[in-house]
Amino acid sequence: MLNEIDLAQYIDHSLLKPSAIPEEVAQCCNEAVQYNFPAVCVYPSAVKQAAEILHNKRIEVCTVIGFPTGANTPGVKLYEAQEAVENGATELDVVINLGWLKSGQLNKIYDEIAQICEATGKTVKAILETTVLTDEEKQQAAEVCMDAGVAYLKTSTGWFGGATVSDVKLLKAVSGGKVGIKASGGIRTVAQARELIVVGATRLGTSRGVDLIRQQNAKSD
């Protein structure tokens, strides 16, 4: 089964280094077209350029909101999300407020995420930052975000560690297949990517998408 998985259909082709220049954004978008990735993921400042390049292409323009800490105020996150949509974003990866989660203020997380979902009407992926959470906190975060209307649960920003098989399994179990699971951060090999998919990941957030496809093709030759 592992060898039958086509990685390209899972990859959110990410360019989230702060120093990225327009030429790199264009390259990221063109690679997504070449390899038929479902989405690119760029910073909000690059959304308009990405949307212009991918106009009339069947590739989603994803951006990050409250990235990478999630500690912005709800008003700032909402504005950032709405502006991104106005600029052409079709998917929003929103970092939850980890301080609220750690202190049990789940109602605030719900309100913030629900407001973004309702105001934008776009695909929202909640970034839980699983590497800094207990299993109980992961479950709480997943449940409140699903209740708020997200379409995906995302493991990590990649800034504080990355996706693990155990975390994807946990999120899959909690979600019961009701939402997608985006594994993100530190995905470097074909074997690792395929294992994450087998245990439940429906998207892979990675800046190494092209390298993964080349690895995959080399192994199939």
PDB file of C-alpha atoms in Angstrom:
ATOM      1  CA  MET A   1       0.000   0.000   0.000  1.00  0.00           C
ATOM      2  CA  LEU A   2       2.788   2.428   0.869  1.00  0.00           C
ATOM      3  CA  ASN A   3       4.284   2.265  -2.610  1.00  0.00           C
ATOM      4  CA  GLU A   4       0.908   2.966  -4.240  1.00  0.00           C
ATOM      5  CA  ILE A   5       0.457   6.385  -2.601  1.00  0.00           C
ATOM      6  CA  ASP A   6       0.841   9.328  -4.987  1.00  0.00           C
ATOM      7  CA  LEU A   7       2.352  12.011  -2.761  1.00  0.00           C
ATOM      8  CA  ALA A   8       1.674  14.910  -5.138  1.00  0.00           C
ATOM      9  CA  GLN A   9      -2.065  14.934  -4.429  1.00  0.00           C
ATOM     10  CA  TYR A  10      -1.420  15.517  -0.714  1.00  0.00           C
ATOM     11  CA  ILE A  11       1.139  18.322  -0.741  1.00  0.00           C
ATOM     12  CA  ASP A  12       0.506  21.887   0.403  1.00  0.00           C
ATOM     13  CA  HIS A  13       3.617  23.345  -1.254  1.00  0.00           C
ATOM     14  CA  SER A  14       4.873  25.774   1.391  1.00  0.00           C
ATOM     15  CA  LEU A  15       7.095  28.830   1.242  1.00  0.00           C
ATOM     16  CA  LEU A  16       7.138  30.194   4.766  1.00  0.00           C
ATOM     17  CA  LYS A  17      10.627  31.542   5.218  1.00  0.00           C
ATOM     18  CA  PRO A  18      10.391  35.228   6.176  1.00  0.00           C
ATOM     19  CA  SER A  19      13.048  36.259   3.643  1.00  0.00           C
ATOM     20  CA  ALA A  20      11.210  34.871   0.608  1.00  0.00           C
ATOM     21  CA  ILE A  21      11.335  37.219  -2.386  1.00  0.00           C
ATOM     22  CA  PRO A  22       8.788  37.527  -5.246  1.00  0.00           C
ATOM     23  CA  GLU A  23      10.872  35.350  -7.556  1.00  0.00           C
ATOM     24  CA  GLU A  24      10.723  32.537  -4.991  1.00  0.00           C
ATOM     25  CA  VAL A  25       6.964  32.953  -4.621  1.00  0.00           C
ATOM     26  CA  ALA A  26       6.617  32.647  -8.388  1.00  0.00           C
ATOM     27  CA  GLN A  27       8.812  29.553  -8.392  1.00  0.00           C
ATOM     28  CA  CYS A  28       6.714  27.988  -5.628  1.00  0.00           C
ATOM     29  CA  CYS A  29       3.513  28.583  -7.604  1.00  0.00           C
ATOM     30  CA  ASN A  30       4.994  27.319 -10.862  1.00  0.00           C
ATOM     31  CA  GLU A  31       6.235  24.162  -9.140  1.00  0.00           C
ATOM     32  CA  ALA A  32       2.738  23.563  -7.782  1.00  0.00           C
ATOM     33  CA  VAL A  33       1.397  23.778 -11.323  1.00  0.00           C
ATOM     34  CA  GLN A  34       4.124  21.516 -12.686  1.00  0.00           C
ATOM     35  CA  TYR A  35       3.617  18.806 -10.078  1.00  0.00           C
ATOM     36  CA  ASN A  36      -0.144  19.255  -9.689  1.00  0.00           C
ATOM     37  CA  PHE A  37      -0.042  19.953  -5.964  1.00  0.00           C
ATOM     38  CA  PRO A  38      -3.451  20.827  -4.449  1.00  0.00           C
ATOM     39  CA  ALA A  39      -2.247  24.035  -2.793  1.00  0.00           C
ATOM     40  CA  VAL A  40       0.525  26.502  -2.171  1.00  0.00           C
ATOM     41  CA  CYS A  41       0.974  28.013   1.283  1.00  0.00           C
ATOM     42  CA  VAL A  42       2.563  31.467   1.507  1.00  0.00           C
ATOM     43  CA  TYR A  43       2.677  34.421   3.877  1.00  0.00           C
ATOM     44  CA  PRO A  44      -0.202  36.928   3.681  1.00  0.00           C
ATOM     45  CA  SER A  45       2.024  39.484   1.960  1.00  0.00           C
ATOM     46  CA  ALA A  46       2.521  37.037  -0.930  1.00  0.00           C
ATOM     47  CA  VAL A  47      -1.121  36.015  -1.348  1.00  0.00           C
ATOM     48  CA  LYS A  48      -1.996  38.545  -4.024  1.00  0.00           C
ATOM     49  CA  GLN A  49       0.984  37.537  -6.173  1.00  0.00           C
ATOM     50  CA  ALA A  50       0.231  33.834  -5.742  1.00  0.00           C
ATOM     51  CA  ALA A  51      -3.441  34.359  -6.582  1.00  0.00           C
ATOM     52  CA  GLU A  52      -2.525  36.208  -9.774  1.00  0.00           C
ATOM     53  CA  ILE A  53      -0.113  33.496 -10.892  1.00  0.00           C
ATOM     54  CA  LEU A  54      -2.571  30.703 -10.107  1.00  0.00           C
ATOM     55  CA  HIS A  55      -5.621  32.422 -11.574  1.00  0.00           C
ATOM     56  CA  ASN A  56      -7.770  29.832 -13.381  1.00  0.00           C
ATOM     57  CA  LYS A  57      -5.608  27.005 -12.021  1.00  0.00           C
ATOM     58  CA  ARG A  58      -7.079  24.271  -9.849  1.00  0.00           C
ATOM     59  CA  ILE A  59      -4.646  25.045  -7.036  1.00  0.00           C
ATOM     60  CA  GLU A  60      -5.694  26.549  -3.717  1.00  0.00           C
ATOM     61  CA  VAL A  61      -3.953  29.641  -2.375  1.00  0.00           C
ATOM     62  CA  CYS A  62      -3.377  29.027   1.318  1.00  0.00           C
ATOM     63  CA  THR A  63      -1.950  31.477   3.814  1.00  0.00           C
ATOM     64  CA  VAL A  64      -1.143  31.537   7.523  1.00  0.00           C
ATOM     65  CA  ILE A  65      -2.967  33.608  10.136  1.00  0.00           C
ATOM     66  CA  GLY A  66      -1.466  34.557  13.509  1.00  0.00           C
ATOM     67  CA  PHE A  67       1.692  32.759  12.443  1.00  0.00           C
ATOM     68  CA  PRO A  68       3.734  31.361  14.096  1.00  0.00           C
ATOM     69  CA  THR A  69       2.696  31.993  17.729  1.00  0.00           C
ATOM     70  CA  GLY A  70      -1.083  32.396  17.595  1.00  0.00           C
ATOM     71  CA  ALA A  71      -0.848  35.072  20.259  1.00  0.00           C
ATOM     72  CA  ASN A  72      -2.296  37.976  18.265  1.00  0.00           C
ATOM     73  CA  THR A  73      -5.602  39.416  19.398  1.00  0.00           C
ATOM     74  CA  PRO A  74      -8.808  38.027  17.832  1.00  0.00           C
ATOM     75  CA  GLY A  75      -9.423  41.325  16.046  1.00  0.00           C
ATOM     76  CA  VAL A  76      -5.996  41.274  14.417  1.00  0.00           C
ATOM     77  CA  LYS A  77      -6.414  37.646  13.316  1.00  0.00           C
ATOM     78  CA  LEU A  78      -9.860  38.341  11.909  1.00  0.00           C
ATOM     79  CA  TYR A  79      -8.612  41.343   9.936  1.00  0.00           C
ATOM     80  CA  GLU A  80      -5.615  39.371   8.681  1.00  0.00           C
ATOM     81  CA  ALA A  81      -7.917  36.553   7.552  1.00  0.00           C
ATOM     82  CA  GLN A  82     -10.398  38.857   5.833  1.00  0.00           C
ATOM     83  CA  GLU A  83      -7.662  40.813   4.066  1.00  0.00           C
ATOM     84  CA  ALA A  84      -6.058  37.574   2.892  1.00  0.00           C
ATOM     85  CA  VAL A  85      -9.359  36.430   1.392  1.00  0.00           C
ATOM     86  CA  GLU A  86      -9.818  39.798  -0.319  1.00  0.00           C
ATOM     87  CA  ASN A  87      -6.351  39.317  -1.826  1.00  0.00           C
ATOM     88  CA  GLY A  88      -7.237  35.872  -3.155  1.00  0.00           C
ATOM     89  CA  ALA A  89      -6.625  33.338  -0.382  1.00  0.00           C
ATOM     90  CA  THR A  90      -8.927  30.333  -0.499  1.00  0.00           C
ATOM     91  CA  GLU A  91      -7.552  28.477   2.528  1.00  0.00           C
ATOM     92  CA  LEU A  92      -6.501  29.839   5.925  1.00  0.00           C
ATOM     93  CA  ASP A  93      -4.147  28.066   8.337  1.00  0.00           C
ATOM     94  CA  VAL A  94      -4.906  29.719  11.684  1.00  0.00           C
ATOM     95  CA  VAL A  95      -2.658  29.263  14.713  1.00  0.00           C
ATOM     96  CA  ILE A  96      -4.738  28.858  17.847  1.00  0.00           C
ATOM     97  CA  ASN A  97      -3.955  30.788  21.028  1.00  0.00           C
ATOM     98  CA  LEU A  98      -1.881  28.325  23.033  1.00  0.00           C
ATOM     99  CA  GLY A  99      -2.040  30.410  26.209  1.00  0.00           C
ATOM    100  CA  TRP A 100      -5.813  30.161  26.184  1.00  0.00           C
ATOM    101  CA  LEU A 101      -5.608  26.403  25.680  1.00  0.00           C
ATOM    102  CA  LYS A 102      -3.097  25.943  28.479  1.00  0.00           C
ATOM    103  CA  SER A 103      -5.246  28.002  30.867  1.00  0.00           C
ATOM    104  CA  GLY A 104      -8.488  26.268  29.967  1.00  0.00           C
ATOM    105  CA  GLN A 105     -10.085  29.223  28.188  1.00  0.00           C
ATOM    106  CA  LEU A 106     -11.556  27.056  25.444  1.00  0.00           C
ATOM    107  CA  ASN A 107     -14.510  29.390  24.933  1.00  0.00           C
ATOM    108  CA  LYS A 108     -12.123  32.083  23.704  1.00  0.00           C
ATOM    109  CA  ILE A 109     -10.537  29.700  21.200  1.00  0.00           C
ATOM    110  CA  TYR A 110     -13.990  28.695  19.989  1.00  0.00           C
ATOM    111  CA  ASP A 111     -15.136  32.286  19.552  1.00  0.00           C
ATOM    112  CA  GLU A 112     -11.991  33.325  17.691  1.00  0.00           C
ATOM    113  CA  ILE A 113     -11.963  30.390  15.267  1.00  0.00           C
ATOM    114  CA  ALA A 114     -15.739  30.414  14.722  1.00  0.00           C
ATOM    115  CA  GLN A 115     -15.654  34.102  13.878  1.00  0.00           C
ATOM    116  CA  ILE A 116     -12.953  33.574  11.240  1.00  0.00           C
ATOM    117  CA  CYS A 117     -14.801  30.587   9.751  1.00  0.00           C
ATOM    118  CA  GLU A 118     -18.077  32.477   9.586  1.00  0.00           C
ATOM    119  CA  ALA A 119     -16.687  35.801   8.370  1.00  0.00           C
ATOM    120  CA  THR A 120     -14.558  34.353   5.555  1.00  0.00           C
ATOM    121  CA  GLY A 121     -16.512  31.296   4.457  1.00  0.00           C
ATOM    122  CA  LYS A 122     -13.230  29.707   3.412  1.00  0.00           C
ATOM    123  CA  THR A 123     -11.458  26.468   4.287  1.00  0.00           C
ATOM    124  CA  VAL A 124      -9.912  26.975   7.730  1.00  0.00           C
ATOM    125  CA  LYS A 125      -7.186  24.727   9.108  1.00  0.00           C
ATOM    126  CA  ALA A 126      -6.527  25.099  12.834  1.00  0.00           C
ATOM    127  CA  ILE A 127      -2.829  24.845  13.692  1.00  0.00           C
ATOM    128  CA  LEU A 128      -2.661  23.181  17.101  1.00  0.00           C
ATOM    129  CA  GLU A 129       1.146  23.110  17.613  1.00  0.00           C
ATOM    130  CA  THR A 130       0.962  19.557  18.927  1.00  0.00           C
ATOM    131  CA  THR A 131       4.632  19.365  19.922  1.00  0.00           C
ATOM    132  CA  VAL A 132       4.031  21.678  22.893  1.00  0.00           C
ATOM    133  CA  LEU A 133       0.776  20.070  24.050  1.00  0.00           C
ATOM    134  CA  THR A 134      -0.187  17.138  26.219  1.00  0.00           C
ATOM    135  CA  ASP A 135      -2.435  14.486  24.695  1.00  0.00           C
ATOM    136  CA  GLU A 136      -5.341  15.881  26.710  1.00  0.00           C
ATOM    137  CA  GLU A 137      -4.676  19.380  25.372  1.00  0.00           C
ATOM    138  CA  LYS A 138      -4.445  18.049  21.812  1.00  0.00           C
ATOM    139  CA  GLN A 139      -7.849  16.440  22.199  1.00  0.00           C
ATOM    140  CA  GLN A 140      -9.371  19.563  23.751  1.00  0.00           C
ATOM    141  CA  ALA A 141      -7.965  21.770  21.007  1.00  0.00           C
ATOM    142  CA  ALA A 142      -9.142  19.436  18.275  1.00  0.00           C
ATOM    143  CA  GLU A 143     -12.659  19.204  19.666  1.00  0.00           C
ATOM    144  CA  VAL A 144     -13.157  22.933  20.181  1.00  0.00           C
ATOM    145  CA  CYS A 145     -11.802  23.752  16.732  1.00  0.00           C
ATOM    146  CA  MET A 146     -14.074  21.199  15.082  1.00  0.00           C
ATOM    147  CA  ASP A 147     -17.025  22.639  16.975  1.00  0.00           C
ATOM    148  CA  ALA A 148     -16.011  26.090  15.679  1.00  0.00           C
ATOM    149  CA  GLY A 149     -16.233  24.931  12.080  1.00  0.00           C
ATOM    150  CA  VAL A 150     -12.717  24.173  10.851  1.00  0.00           C
ATOM    151  CA  ALA A 151     -12.220  21.919   7.837  1.00  0.00           C
ATOM    152  CA  TYR A 152      -8.818  20.608   8.942  1.00  0.00           C
ATOM    153  CA  LEU A 153      -6.753  20.036  12.050  1.00  0.00           C
ATOM    154  CA  LYS A 154      -3.093  20.847  11.413  1.00  0.00           C
ATOM    155  CA  THR A 155      -0.340  19.487  13.622  1.00  0.00           C
ATOM    156  CA  SER A 156       2.297  22.197  13.615  1.00  0.00           C
ATOM    157  CA  THR A 157       3.743  25.432  12.309  1.00  0.00           C
ATOM    158  CA  GLY A 158       7.096  23.699  11.932  1.00  0.00           C
ATOM    159  CA  TRP A 159       8.753  26.342  14.088  1.00  0.00           C
ATOM    160  CA  PHE A 160       8.589  24.341  17.310  1.00  0.00           C
ATOM    161  CA  GLY A 161       8.910  20.812  15.963  1.00  0.00           C
ATOM    162  CA  GLY A 162       6.977  18.904  13.367  1.00  0.00           C
ATOM    163  CA  ALA A 163       4.418  16.248  12.617  1.00  0.00           C
ATOM    164  CA  THR A 164       4.640  12.823  14.230  1.00  0.00           C
ATOM    165  CA  VAL A 165       2.831   9.598  13.451  1.00  0.00           C
ATOM    166  CA  SER A 166       1.455   9.442  16.983  1.00  0.00           C
ATOM    167  CA  ASP A 167      -0.038  12.935  16.771  1.00  0.00           C
ATOM    168  CA  VAL A 168      -1.680  12.248  13.415  1.00  0.00           C
ATOM    169  CA  LYS A 169      -3.122   9.024  14.821  1.00  0.00           C
ATOM    170  CA  LEU A 170      -4.496  10.908  17.818  1.00  0.00           C
ATOM    171  CA  LEU A 171      -6.074  13.660  15.718  1.00  0.00           C
ATOM    172  CA  LYS A 172      -7.555  11.074  13.377  1.00  0.00           C
ATOM    173  CA  ALA A 173      -9.106   9.244  16.314  1.00  0.00           C
ATOM    174  CA  VAL A 174     -10.497  12.419  17.863  1.00  0.00           C
ATOM    175  CA  SER A 175     -11.861  13.725  14.578  1.00  0.00           C
ATOM    176  CA  GLY A 176     -13.502  10.471  13.564  1.00  0.00           C
ATOM    177  CA  GLY A 177     -12.979  11.387   9.934  1.00  0.00           C
ATOM    178  CA  LYS A 178     -15.200  14.480  10.224  1.00  0.00           C
ATOM    179  CA  VAL A 179     -12.402  16.850   9.167  1.00  0.00           C
ATOM    180  CA  GLY A 180      -9.112  16.578   7.297  1.00  0.00           C
ATOM    181  CA  ILE A 181      -5.747  16.210   8.997  1.00  0.00           C
ATOM    182  CA  LYS A 182      -2.789  18.277   7.801  1.00  0.00           C
ATOM    183  CA  ALA A 183       0.575  16.963   8.944  1.00  0.00           C
ATOM    184  CA  SER A 184       3.181  19.697   8.806  1.00  0.00           C
ATOM    185  CA  GLY A 185       6.772  20.282   9.802  1.00  0.00           C
ATOM    186  CA  GLY A 186       9.900  18.202   9.296  1.00  0.00           C
ATOM    187  CA  ILE A 187       8.603  15.981   6.488  1.00  0.00           C
ATOM    188  CA  ARG A 188      11.793  15.104   4.629  1.00  0.00           C
ATOM    189  CA  THR A 189      11.498  11.581   3.212  1.00  0.00           C
ATOM    190  CA  VAL A 190       9.063   9.636   1.077  1.00  0.00           C
ATOM    191  CA  ALA A 191       8.795   6.923   3.724  1.00  0.00           C
ATOM    192  CA  GLN A 192       7.921   9.479   6.404  1.00  0.00           C
ATOM    193  CA  ALA A 193       5.345  11.175   4.181  1.00  0.00           C
ATOM    194  CA  ARG A 194       3.674   7.918   3.244  1.00  0.00           C
ATOM    195  CA  GLU A 195       3.540   6.733   6.843  1.00  0.00           C
ATOM    196  CA  LEU A 196       1.787   9.955   7.890  1.00  0.00           C
ATOM    197  CA  ILE A 197      -0.766   9.446   5.123  1.00  0.00           C
ATOM    198  CA  VAL A 198      -1.395   5.827   6.090  1.00  0.00           C
ATOM    199  CA  VAL A 199      -2.231   6.783   9.697  1.00  0.00           C
ATOM    200  CA  GLY A 200      -4.602   9.574   8.688  1.00  0.00           C
ATOM    201  CA  ALA A 201      -2.995  12.662   7.135  1.00  0.00           C
ATOM    202  CA  THR A 202      -5.019  14.033   4.217  1.00  0.00           C
ATOM    203  CA  ARG A 203      -2.640  16.927   3.485  1.00  0.00           C
ATOM    204  CA  LEU A 204       1.099  17.345   3.975  1.00  0.00           C
ATOM    205  CA  GLY A 205       2.494  20.802   4.651  1.00  0.00           C
ATOM    206  CA  THR A 206       6.078  20.912   3.437  1.00  0.00           C
ATOM    207  CA  SER A 207       8.614  23.097   1.675  1.00  0.00           C
ATOM    208  CA  ARG A 208      10.228  19.950   0.290  1.00  0.00           C
ATOM    209  CA  GLY A 209       7.404  18.888  -2.013  1.00  0.00           C
ATOM    210  CA  VAL A 210       9.482  18.878  -5.172  1.00  0.00           C
ATOM    211  CA  ASP A 211      12.260  16.891  -3.508  1.00  0.00           C
ATOM    212  CA  LEU A 212       9.728  14.346  -2.210  1.00  0.00           C
ATOM    213  CA  ILE A 213       8.275  13.816  -5.674  1.00  0.00           C
ATOM    214  CA  ARG A 214      11.748  13.411  -7.142  1.00  0.00           C
ATOM    215  CA  GLN A 215      12.586  10.876  -4.442  1.00  0.00           C
ATOM    216  CA  GLN A 216       9.343   9.048  -5.172  1.00  0.00           C
ATOM    217  CA  ASN A 217       9.978   8.976  -8.911  1.00  0.00           C
ATOM    218  CA  ALA A 218      13.551   7.812  -8.454  1.00  0.00           C
ATOM    219  CA  LYS A 219      12.404   4.870  -6.357  1.00  0.00           C
ATOM    220  CA  SER A 220       9.781   3.851  -8.903  1.00  0.00           C
ATOM    221  CA  ASP A 221      12.252   3.813 -11.828  1.00  0.00           C
TER     222      ASP A 221
END
